[in-house]
mmCIF file of C-alpha atoms in Angstrom:
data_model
loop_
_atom_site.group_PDB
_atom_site.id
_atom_site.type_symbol
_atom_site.label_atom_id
_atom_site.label_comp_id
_atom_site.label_asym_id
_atom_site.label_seq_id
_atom_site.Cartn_x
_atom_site.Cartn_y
_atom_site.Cartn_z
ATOM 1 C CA UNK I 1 45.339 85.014 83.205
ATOM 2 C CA UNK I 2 47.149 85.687 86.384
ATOM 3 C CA UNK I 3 47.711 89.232 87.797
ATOM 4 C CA UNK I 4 50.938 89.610 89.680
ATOM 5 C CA UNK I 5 53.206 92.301 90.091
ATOM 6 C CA UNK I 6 56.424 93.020 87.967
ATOM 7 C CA UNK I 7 58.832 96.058 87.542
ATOM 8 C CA UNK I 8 58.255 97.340 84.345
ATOM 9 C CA UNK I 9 60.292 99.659 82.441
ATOM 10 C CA UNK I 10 58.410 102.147 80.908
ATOM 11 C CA UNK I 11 60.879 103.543 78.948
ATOM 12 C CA UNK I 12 64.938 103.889 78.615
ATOM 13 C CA UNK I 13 66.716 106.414 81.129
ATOM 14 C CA UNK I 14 64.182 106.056 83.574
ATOM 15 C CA UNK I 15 63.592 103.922 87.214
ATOM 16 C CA UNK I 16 61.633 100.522 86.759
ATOM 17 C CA UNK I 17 57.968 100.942 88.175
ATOM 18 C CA UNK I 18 56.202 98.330 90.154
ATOM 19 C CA UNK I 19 52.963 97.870 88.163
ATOM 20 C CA UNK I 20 49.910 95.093 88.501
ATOM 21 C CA UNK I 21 50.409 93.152 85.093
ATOM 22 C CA UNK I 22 48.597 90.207 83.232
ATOM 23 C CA UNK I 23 50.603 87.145 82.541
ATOM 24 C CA UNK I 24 48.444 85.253 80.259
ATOM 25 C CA UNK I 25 48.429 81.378 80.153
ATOM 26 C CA UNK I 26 51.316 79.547 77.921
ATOM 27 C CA UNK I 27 50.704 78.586 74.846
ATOM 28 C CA UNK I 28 52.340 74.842 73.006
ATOM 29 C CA UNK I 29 55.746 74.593 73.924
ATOM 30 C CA UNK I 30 55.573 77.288 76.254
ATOM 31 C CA UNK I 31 56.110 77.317 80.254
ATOM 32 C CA UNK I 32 54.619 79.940 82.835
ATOM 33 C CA UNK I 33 56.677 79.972 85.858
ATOM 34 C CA UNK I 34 56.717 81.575 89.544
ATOM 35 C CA UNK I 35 59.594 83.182 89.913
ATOM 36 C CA UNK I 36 61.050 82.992 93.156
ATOM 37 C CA UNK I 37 64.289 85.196 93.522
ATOM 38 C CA UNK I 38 66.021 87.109 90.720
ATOM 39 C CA UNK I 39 69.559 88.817 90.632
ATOM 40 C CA UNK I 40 70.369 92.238 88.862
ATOM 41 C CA UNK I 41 72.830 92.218 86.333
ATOM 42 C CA UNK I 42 74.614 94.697 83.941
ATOM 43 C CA UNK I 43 73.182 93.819 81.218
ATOM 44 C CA UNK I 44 69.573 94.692 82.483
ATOM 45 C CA UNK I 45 70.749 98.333 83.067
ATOM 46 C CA UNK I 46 72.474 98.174 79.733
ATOM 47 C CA UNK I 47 68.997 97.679 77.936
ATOM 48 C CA UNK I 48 67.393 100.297 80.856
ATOM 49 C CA UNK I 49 69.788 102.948 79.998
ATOM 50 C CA UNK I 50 68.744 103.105 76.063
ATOM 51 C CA UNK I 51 72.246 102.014 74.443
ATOM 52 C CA UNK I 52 71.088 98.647 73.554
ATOM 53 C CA UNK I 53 69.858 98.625 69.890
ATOM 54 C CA UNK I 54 67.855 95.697 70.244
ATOM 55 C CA UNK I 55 65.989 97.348 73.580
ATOM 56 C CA UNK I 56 62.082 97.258 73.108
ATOM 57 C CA UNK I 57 60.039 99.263 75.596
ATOM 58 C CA UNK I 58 58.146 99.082 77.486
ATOM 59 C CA UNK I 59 59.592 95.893 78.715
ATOM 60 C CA UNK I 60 59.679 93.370 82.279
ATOM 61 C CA UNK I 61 63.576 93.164 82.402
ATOM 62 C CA UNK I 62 65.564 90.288 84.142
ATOM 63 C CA UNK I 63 67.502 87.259 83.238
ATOM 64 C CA UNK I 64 68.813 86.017 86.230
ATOM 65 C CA UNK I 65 66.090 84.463 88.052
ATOM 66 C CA UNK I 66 64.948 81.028 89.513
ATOM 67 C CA UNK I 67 61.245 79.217 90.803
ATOM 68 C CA UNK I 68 58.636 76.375 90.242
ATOM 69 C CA UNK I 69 56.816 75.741 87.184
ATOM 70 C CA UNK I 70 52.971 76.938 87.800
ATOM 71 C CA UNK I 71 51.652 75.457 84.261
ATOM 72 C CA UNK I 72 52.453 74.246 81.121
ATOM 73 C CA UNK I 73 51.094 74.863 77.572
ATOM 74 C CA UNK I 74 50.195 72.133 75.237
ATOM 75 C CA UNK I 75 53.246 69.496 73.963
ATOM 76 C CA UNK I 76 55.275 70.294 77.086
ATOM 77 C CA UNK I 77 57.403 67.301 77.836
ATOM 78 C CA UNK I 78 60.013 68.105 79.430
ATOM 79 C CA UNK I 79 58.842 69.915 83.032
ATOM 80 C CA UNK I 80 56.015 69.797 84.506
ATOM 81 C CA UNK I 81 53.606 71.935 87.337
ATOM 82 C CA UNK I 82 55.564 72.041 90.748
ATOM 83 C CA UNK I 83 58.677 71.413 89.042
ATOM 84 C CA UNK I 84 61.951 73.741 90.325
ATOM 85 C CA UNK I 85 63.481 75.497 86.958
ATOM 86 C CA UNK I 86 66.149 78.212 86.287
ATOM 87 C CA UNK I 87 65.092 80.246 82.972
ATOM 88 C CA UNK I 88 67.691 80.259 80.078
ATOM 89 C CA UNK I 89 68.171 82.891 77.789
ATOM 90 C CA UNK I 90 70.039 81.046 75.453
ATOM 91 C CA UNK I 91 67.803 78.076 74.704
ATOM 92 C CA UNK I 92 68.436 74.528 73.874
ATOM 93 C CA UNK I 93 66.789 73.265 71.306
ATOM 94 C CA UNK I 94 68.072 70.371 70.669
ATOM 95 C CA UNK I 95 67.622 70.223 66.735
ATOM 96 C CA UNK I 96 69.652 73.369 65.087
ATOM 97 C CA UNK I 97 72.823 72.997 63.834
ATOM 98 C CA UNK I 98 74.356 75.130 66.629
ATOM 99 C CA UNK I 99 73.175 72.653 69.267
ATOM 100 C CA UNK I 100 74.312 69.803 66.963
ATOM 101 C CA UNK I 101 77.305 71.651 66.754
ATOM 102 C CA UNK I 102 79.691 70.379 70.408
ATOM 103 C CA UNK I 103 81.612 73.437 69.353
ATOM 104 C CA UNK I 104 79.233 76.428 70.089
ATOM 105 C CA UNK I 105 76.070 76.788 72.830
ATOM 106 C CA UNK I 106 74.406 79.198 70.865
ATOM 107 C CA UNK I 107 71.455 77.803 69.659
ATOM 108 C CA UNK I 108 69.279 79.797 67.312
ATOM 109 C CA UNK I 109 65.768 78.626 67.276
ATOM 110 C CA UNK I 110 64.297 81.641 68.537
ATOM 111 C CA UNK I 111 66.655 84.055 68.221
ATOM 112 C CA UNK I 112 64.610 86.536 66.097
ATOM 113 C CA UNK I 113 61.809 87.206 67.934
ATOM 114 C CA UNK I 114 63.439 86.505 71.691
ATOM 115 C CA UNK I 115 65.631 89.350 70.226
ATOM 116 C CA UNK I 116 62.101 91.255 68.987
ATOM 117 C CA UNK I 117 61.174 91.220 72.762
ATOM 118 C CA UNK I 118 58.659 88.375 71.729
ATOM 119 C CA UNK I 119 57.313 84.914 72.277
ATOM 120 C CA UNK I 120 58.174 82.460 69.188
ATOM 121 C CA UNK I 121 55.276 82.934 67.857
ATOM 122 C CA UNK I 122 55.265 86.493 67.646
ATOM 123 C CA UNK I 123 53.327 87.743 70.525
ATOM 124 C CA UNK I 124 53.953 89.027 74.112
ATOM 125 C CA UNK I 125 52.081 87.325 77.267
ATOM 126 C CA UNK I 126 52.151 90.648 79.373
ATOM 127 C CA UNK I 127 50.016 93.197 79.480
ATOM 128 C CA UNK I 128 50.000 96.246 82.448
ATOM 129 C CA UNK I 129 47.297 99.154 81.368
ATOM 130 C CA UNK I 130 45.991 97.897 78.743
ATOM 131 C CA UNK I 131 48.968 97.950 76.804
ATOM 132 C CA UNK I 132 51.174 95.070 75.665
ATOM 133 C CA UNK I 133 54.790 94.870 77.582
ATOM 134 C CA UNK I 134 57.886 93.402 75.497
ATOM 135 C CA UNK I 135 59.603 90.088 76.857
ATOM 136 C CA UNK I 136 63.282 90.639 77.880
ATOM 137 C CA UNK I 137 66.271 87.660 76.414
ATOM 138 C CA UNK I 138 63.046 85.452 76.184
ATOM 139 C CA UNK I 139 62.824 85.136 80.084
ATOM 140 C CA UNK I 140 61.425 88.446 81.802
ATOM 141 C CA UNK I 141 62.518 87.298 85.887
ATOM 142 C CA UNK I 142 61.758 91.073 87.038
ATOM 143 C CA UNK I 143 58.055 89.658 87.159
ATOM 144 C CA UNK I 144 56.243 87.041 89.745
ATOM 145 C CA UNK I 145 54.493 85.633 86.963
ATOM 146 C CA UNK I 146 56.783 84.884 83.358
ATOM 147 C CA UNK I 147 56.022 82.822 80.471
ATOM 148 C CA UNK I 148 59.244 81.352 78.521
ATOM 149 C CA UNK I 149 59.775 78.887 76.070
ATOM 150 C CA UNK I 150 60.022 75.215 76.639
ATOM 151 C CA UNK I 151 63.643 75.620 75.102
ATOM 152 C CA UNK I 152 64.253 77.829 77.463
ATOM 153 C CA UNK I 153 64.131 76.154 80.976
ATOM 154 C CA UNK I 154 66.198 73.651 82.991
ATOM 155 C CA UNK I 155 64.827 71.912 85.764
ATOM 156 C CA UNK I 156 67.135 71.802 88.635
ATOM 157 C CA UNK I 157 67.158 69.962 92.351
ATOM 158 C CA UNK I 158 64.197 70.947 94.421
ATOM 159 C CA UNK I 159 66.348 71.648 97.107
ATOM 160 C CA UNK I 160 68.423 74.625 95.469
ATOM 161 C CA UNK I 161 67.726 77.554 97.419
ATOM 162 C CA UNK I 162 66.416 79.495 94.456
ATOM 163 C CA UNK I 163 67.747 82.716 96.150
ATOM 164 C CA UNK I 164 71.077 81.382 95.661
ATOM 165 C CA UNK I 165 71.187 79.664 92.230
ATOM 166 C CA UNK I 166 68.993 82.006 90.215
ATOM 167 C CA UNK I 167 73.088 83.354 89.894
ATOM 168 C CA UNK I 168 73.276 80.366 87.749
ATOM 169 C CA UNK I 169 71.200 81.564 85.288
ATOM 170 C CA UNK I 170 73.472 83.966 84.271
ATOM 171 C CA UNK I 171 77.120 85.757 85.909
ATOM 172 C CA UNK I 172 78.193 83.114 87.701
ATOM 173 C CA UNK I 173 78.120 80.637 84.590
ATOM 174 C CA UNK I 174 79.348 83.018 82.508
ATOM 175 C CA UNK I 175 82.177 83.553 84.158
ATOM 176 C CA UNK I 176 82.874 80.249 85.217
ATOM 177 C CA UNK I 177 82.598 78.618 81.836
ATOM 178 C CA UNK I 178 84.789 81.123 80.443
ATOM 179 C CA UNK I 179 87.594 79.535 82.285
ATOM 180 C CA UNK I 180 86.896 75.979 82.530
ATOM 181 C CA UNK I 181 85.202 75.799 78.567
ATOM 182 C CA UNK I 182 86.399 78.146 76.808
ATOM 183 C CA UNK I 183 89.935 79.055 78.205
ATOM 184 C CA UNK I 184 90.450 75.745 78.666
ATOM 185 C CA UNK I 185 92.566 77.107 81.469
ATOM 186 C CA UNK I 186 95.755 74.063 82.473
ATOM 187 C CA UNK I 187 96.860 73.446 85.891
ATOM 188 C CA UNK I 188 100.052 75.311 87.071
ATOM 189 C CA UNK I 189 98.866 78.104 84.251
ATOM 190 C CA UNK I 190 98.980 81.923 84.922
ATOM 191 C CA UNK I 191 95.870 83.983 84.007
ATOM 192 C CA UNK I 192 94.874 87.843 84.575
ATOM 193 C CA UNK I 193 91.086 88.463 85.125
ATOM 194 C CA UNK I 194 90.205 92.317 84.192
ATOM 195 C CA UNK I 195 86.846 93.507 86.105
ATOM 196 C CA UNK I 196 86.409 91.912 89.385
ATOM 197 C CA UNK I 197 82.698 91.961 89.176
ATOM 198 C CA UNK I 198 80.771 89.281 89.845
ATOM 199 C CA UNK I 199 81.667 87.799 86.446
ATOM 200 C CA UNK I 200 85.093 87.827 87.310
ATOM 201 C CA UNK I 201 85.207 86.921 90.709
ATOM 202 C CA UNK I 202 83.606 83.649 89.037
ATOM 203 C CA UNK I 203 86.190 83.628 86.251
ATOM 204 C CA UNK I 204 88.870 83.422 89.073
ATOM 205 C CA UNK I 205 86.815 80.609 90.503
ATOM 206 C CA UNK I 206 87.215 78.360 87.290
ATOM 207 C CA UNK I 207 90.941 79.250 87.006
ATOM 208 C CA UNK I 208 91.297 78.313 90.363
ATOM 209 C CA UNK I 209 88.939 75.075 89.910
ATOM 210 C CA UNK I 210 91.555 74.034 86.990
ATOM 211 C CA UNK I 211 94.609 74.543 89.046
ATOM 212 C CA UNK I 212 95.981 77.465 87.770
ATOM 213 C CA UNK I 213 99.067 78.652 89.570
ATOM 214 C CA UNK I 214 99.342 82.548 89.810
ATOM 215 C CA UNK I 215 95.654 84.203 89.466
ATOM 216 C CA UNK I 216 96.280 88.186 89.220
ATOM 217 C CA UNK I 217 92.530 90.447 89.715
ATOM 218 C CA UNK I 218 93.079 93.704 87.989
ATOM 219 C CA UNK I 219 90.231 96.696 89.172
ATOM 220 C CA UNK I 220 90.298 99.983 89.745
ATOM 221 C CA UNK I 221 88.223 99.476 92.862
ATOM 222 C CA UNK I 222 90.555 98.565 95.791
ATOM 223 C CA UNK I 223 87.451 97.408 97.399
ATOM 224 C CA UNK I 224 87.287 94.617 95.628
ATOM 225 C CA UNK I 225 90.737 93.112 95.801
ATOM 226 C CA UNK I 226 89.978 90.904 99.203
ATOM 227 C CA UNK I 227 86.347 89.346 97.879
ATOM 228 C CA UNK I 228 88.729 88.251 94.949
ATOM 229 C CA UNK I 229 91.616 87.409 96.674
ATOM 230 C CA UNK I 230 88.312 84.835 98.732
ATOM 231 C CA UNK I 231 87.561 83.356 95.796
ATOM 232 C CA UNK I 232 91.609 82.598 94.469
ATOM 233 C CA UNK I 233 92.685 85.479 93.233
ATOM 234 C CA UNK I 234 96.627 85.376 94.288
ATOM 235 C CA UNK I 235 97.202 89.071 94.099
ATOM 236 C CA UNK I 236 95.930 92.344 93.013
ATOM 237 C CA UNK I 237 96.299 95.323 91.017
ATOM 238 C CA UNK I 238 95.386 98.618 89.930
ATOM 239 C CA UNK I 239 96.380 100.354 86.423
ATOM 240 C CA UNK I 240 96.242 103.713 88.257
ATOM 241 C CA UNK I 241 98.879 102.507 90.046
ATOM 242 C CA UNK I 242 101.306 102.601 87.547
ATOM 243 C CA UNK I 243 102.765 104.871 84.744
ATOM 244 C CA UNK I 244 103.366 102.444 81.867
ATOM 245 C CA UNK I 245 99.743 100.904 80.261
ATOM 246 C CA UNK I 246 98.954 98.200 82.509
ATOM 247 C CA UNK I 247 99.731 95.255 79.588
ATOM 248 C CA UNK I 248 103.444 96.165 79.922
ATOM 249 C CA UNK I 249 102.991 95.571 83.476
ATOM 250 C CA UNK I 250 101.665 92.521 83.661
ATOM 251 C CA UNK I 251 104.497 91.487 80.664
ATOM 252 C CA UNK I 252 106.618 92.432 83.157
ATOM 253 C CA UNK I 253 105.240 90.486 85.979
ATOM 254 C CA UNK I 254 104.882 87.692 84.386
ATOM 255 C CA UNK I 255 108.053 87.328 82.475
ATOM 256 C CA UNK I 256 106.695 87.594 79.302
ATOM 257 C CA UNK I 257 102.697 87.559 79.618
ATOM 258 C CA UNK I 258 100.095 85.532 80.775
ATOM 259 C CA UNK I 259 98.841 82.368 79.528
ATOM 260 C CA UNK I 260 95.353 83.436 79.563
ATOM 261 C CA UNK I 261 93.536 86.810 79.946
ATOM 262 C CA UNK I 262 89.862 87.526 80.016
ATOM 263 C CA UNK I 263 88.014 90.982 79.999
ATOM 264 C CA UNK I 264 84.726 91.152 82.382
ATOM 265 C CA UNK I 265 84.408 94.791 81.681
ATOM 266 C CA UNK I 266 82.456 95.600 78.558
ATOM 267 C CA UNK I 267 85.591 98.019 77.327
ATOM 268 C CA UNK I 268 87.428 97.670 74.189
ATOM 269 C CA UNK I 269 90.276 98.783 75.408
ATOM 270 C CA UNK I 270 90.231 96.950 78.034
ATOM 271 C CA UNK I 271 89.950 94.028 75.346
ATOM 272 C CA UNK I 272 93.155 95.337 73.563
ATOM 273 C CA UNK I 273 95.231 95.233 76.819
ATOM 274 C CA UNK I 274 93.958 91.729 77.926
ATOM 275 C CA UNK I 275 94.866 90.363 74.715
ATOM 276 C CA UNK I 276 98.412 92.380 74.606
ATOM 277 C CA UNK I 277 98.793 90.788 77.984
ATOM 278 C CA UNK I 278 98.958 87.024 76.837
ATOM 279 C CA UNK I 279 102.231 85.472 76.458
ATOM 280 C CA UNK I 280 103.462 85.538 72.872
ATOM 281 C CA UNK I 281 103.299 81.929 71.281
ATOM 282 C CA UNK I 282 100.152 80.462 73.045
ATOM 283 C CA UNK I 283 98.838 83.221 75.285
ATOM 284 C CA UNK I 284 94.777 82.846 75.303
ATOM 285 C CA UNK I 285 92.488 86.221 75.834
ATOM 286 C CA UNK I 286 88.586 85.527 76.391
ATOM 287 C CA UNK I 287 86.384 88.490 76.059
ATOM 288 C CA UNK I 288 83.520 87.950 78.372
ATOM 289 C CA UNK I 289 82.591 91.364 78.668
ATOM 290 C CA UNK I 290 79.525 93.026 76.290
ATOM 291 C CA UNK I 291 80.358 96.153 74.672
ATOM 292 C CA UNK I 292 78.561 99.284 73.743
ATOM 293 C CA UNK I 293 76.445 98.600 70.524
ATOM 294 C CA UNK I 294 78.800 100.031 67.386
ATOM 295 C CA UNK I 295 82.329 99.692 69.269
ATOM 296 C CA UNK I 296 85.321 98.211 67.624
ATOM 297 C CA UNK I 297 88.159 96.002 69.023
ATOM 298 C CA UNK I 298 91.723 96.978 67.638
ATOM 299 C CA UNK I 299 95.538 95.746 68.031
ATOM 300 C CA UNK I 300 98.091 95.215 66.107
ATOM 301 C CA UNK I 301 98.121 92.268 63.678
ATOM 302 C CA UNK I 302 101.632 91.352 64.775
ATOM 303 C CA UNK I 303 99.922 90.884 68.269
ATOM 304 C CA UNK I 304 98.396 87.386 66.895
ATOM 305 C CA UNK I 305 100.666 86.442 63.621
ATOM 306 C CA UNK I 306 103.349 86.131 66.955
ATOM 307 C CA UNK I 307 100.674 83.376 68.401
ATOM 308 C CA UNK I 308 98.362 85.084 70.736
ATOM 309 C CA UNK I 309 94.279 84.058 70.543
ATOM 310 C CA UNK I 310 91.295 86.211 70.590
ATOM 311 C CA UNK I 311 88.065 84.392 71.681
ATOM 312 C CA UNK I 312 84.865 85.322 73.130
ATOM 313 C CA UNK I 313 82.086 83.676 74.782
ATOM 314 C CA UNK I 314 78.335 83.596 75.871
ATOM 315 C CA UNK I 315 76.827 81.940 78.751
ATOM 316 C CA UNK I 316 80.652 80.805 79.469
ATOM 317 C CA UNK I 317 80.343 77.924 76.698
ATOM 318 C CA UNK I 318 77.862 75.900 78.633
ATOM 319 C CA UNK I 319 75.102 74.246 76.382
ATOM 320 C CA UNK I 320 71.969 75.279 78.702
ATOM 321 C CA UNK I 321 69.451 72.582 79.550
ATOM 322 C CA UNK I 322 72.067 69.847 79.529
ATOM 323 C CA UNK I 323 74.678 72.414 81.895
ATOM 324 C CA UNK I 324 72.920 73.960 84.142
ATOM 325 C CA UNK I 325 71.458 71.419 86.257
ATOM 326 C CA UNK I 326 74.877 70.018 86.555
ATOM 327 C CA UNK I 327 75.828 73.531 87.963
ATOM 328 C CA UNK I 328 73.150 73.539 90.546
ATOM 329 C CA UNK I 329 74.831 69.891 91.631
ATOM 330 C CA UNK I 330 78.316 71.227 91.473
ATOM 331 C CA UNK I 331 77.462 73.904 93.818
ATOM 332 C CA UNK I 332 75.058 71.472 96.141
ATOM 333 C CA UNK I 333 78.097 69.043 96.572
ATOM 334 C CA UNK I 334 80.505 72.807 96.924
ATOM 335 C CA UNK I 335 82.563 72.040 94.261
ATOM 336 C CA UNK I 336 81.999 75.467 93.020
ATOM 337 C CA UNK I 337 81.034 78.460 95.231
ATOM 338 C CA UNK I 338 77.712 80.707 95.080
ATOM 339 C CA UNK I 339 76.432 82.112 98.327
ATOM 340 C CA UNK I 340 79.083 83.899 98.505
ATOM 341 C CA UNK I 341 78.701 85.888 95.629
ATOM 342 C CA UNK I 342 75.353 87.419 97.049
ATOM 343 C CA UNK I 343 76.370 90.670 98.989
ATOM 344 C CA UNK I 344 72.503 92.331 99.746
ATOM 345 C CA UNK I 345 69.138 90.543 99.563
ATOM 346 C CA UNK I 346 66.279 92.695 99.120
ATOM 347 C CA UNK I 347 62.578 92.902 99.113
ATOM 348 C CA UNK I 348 61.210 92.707 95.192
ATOM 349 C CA UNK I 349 60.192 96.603 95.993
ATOM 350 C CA UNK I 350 63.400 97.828 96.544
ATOM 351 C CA UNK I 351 64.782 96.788 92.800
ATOM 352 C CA UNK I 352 65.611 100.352 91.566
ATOM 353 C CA UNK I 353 67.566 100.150 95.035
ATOM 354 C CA UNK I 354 69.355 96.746 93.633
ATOM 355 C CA UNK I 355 70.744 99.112 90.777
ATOM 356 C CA UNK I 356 72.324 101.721 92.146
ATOM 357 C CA UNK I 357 73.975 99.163 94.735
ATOM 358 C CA UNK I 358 75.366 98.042 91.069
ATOM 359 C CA UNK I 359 76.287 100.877 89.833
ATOM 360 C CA UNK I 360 78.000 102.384 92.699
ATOM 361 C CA UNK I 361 80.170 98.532 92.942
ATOM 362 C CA UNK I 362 78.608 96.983 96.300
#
């Protein structure tokens, strides 16, 4: 059993505390792992704040994390001690029908109990006071010690900066993907990218990656506008700005509607305007963005019988243990950017300070 320290939350609504924990040993077909550098994201204060239904607590948070592989449990093939991994929250089995499937990345193998806050089989590996702590999307970075699944790790380049790609792990793909996979997004194309976020920001990196012509960044935060304009965004705008909803805008703008939208937001209707925003005939709107648990999309019916698309995606399409090493050498060659999506790199103490740098947009 290792003792290390992690930020655990305690329970919803309230800071994470930096506690001594006990990360015991993995068990077959499990992985303990170092982690080196982990990122904040939304959805970790989405499950902190209480409105997630599937939130267990307490619970070591984190899914965006990267480090070595300190042991192995029994029938581990694929990494091994000393090896340099990203964890995955969605898996890769290898054997369900989703990964058989080319057309989905969601593979289900442990689903249930990753969702349960536990191991596969059923149990957690962290304890802090004598009490057992809940996993978090089956990898748990918020800790310096975690124990995943062997499903659930990809073994990357040794010479990633881990405090860089740990990104990977999560936004960053997401975002990408969304553009490149599930978009599809065509050379000379127009798109509009809704929440200029870090998921967005790396939405307008894969539009710009597949060549698409006019990039528009819509935010209410001005601030944002030049980091996206960095990364290919080839103007900006705010709804505030205007007196007509900001879909009729952008109709107008575009004579006649974009050929792709996505939402990075988490808003439904947000959703509704992204999708009213696509070009009728072929116009393509991605939600990327995670909504409250219980919230409904809505638009007309008309809106798609006339030819617009509704998708979504998760993880931006990308089937995990085969994709994400492939990321990592994307970015080492610069074919896609990541540096310069960090903006503050702090000591492991200062996490609670991470989150309000979050929610206040810096």
């Amino acid at each position: 059993v290792i003792k290390c320290k992690a930020a655990v939350a305690w329970e919803a609504g309230k800071p994470l505390s930096l506690e001594e924990v006990e990360v015991a040993p993995p068990k077959a077909h499990e992985v303990r792992i170092k982690i080196v550098a982990t990122a904040v994201c939304h959805t970790d204060a989405y499950t902190l704040s209480g409105a997630d239904p599937e939130g267990c607590f307490p619970v070591i948070l984190g899914h965006e994390g990267a480090g070595i592989v300190e042991s192995v449990g029994e029938e581990v093939t694929k990494v091994k001690p000393g090896d340099t991994v990203i964890p995955l929250y969605i898996p890769q089995c290898g054997e369900c029908k989703f990964c058989k499937n080319p057309k989905t990345n969601l593979c289900q193998k442990i689903r249930i109990t990753q969702g349960k806050g536990l191991m596969p089989d059923g149990s957690s590996r962290f304890t802090c006071r004598g009490k057992q702590v809940y996993h978090f999307m089956g990898t748990s970075t918020f800790s310096e010690y975690t124990v995943v699944a062997d499903i659930s790790v990809a073994k990357i380049d040794a010479a990633a900066p881990l405090d860089k790609v740990c990104l990977l792990g999560c936004g960053i793909s997401t975002g990408y993907g969304a553009a490149v996979n599930t978009a599809k997004v065509e050379p000379g194309s127009t798109c509009a990218v809704f929440g200029l976020g870090g998921v967005g920001l790396a939405v307008i990196m894969g539009c710009k990656v597949a060549e698409a012509s006019r990039i528009i960044g819509i935010d209410l935060n001005k601030d944002k506008y030049a980091k996206a304009k960095e990364f290919g965004a080839t103007e900006c705008i705010s709804p505030q700005d205007f007196q007509k909803p900001i879909q009729e805008v952008l109709v107008e703008m575009t004579n006649g509607g974009v050929d792709y939208s996505f939402e990075c937001i988490g808003n439904v209707g947000v959703m509704r305007a992204a999708l009213e925003a696509c070009h009728k005939g072929w116009g393509v709107s991605v939600i990327v963005g995670v909504a409250a648990a219980g919230q409904e999309i809505s638009t007309r019916p008309f809106q798609l019988v006339t030819g617009r698309t509704w998708k979504g995606t998760a993880f931006g399409g990308w089937k995990s243990v085969d994709s994400v090493p492939k990321l990592v050498t994307d970015y080492m060659s610069k074919k896609i950017k990541v540096d310069e999506f960090v903006t503050h790199t702090l000591p492991f103490d200062k996490i609670n300070e991470a989150f309000e740098l979050m929610h206040t947009g810096k």
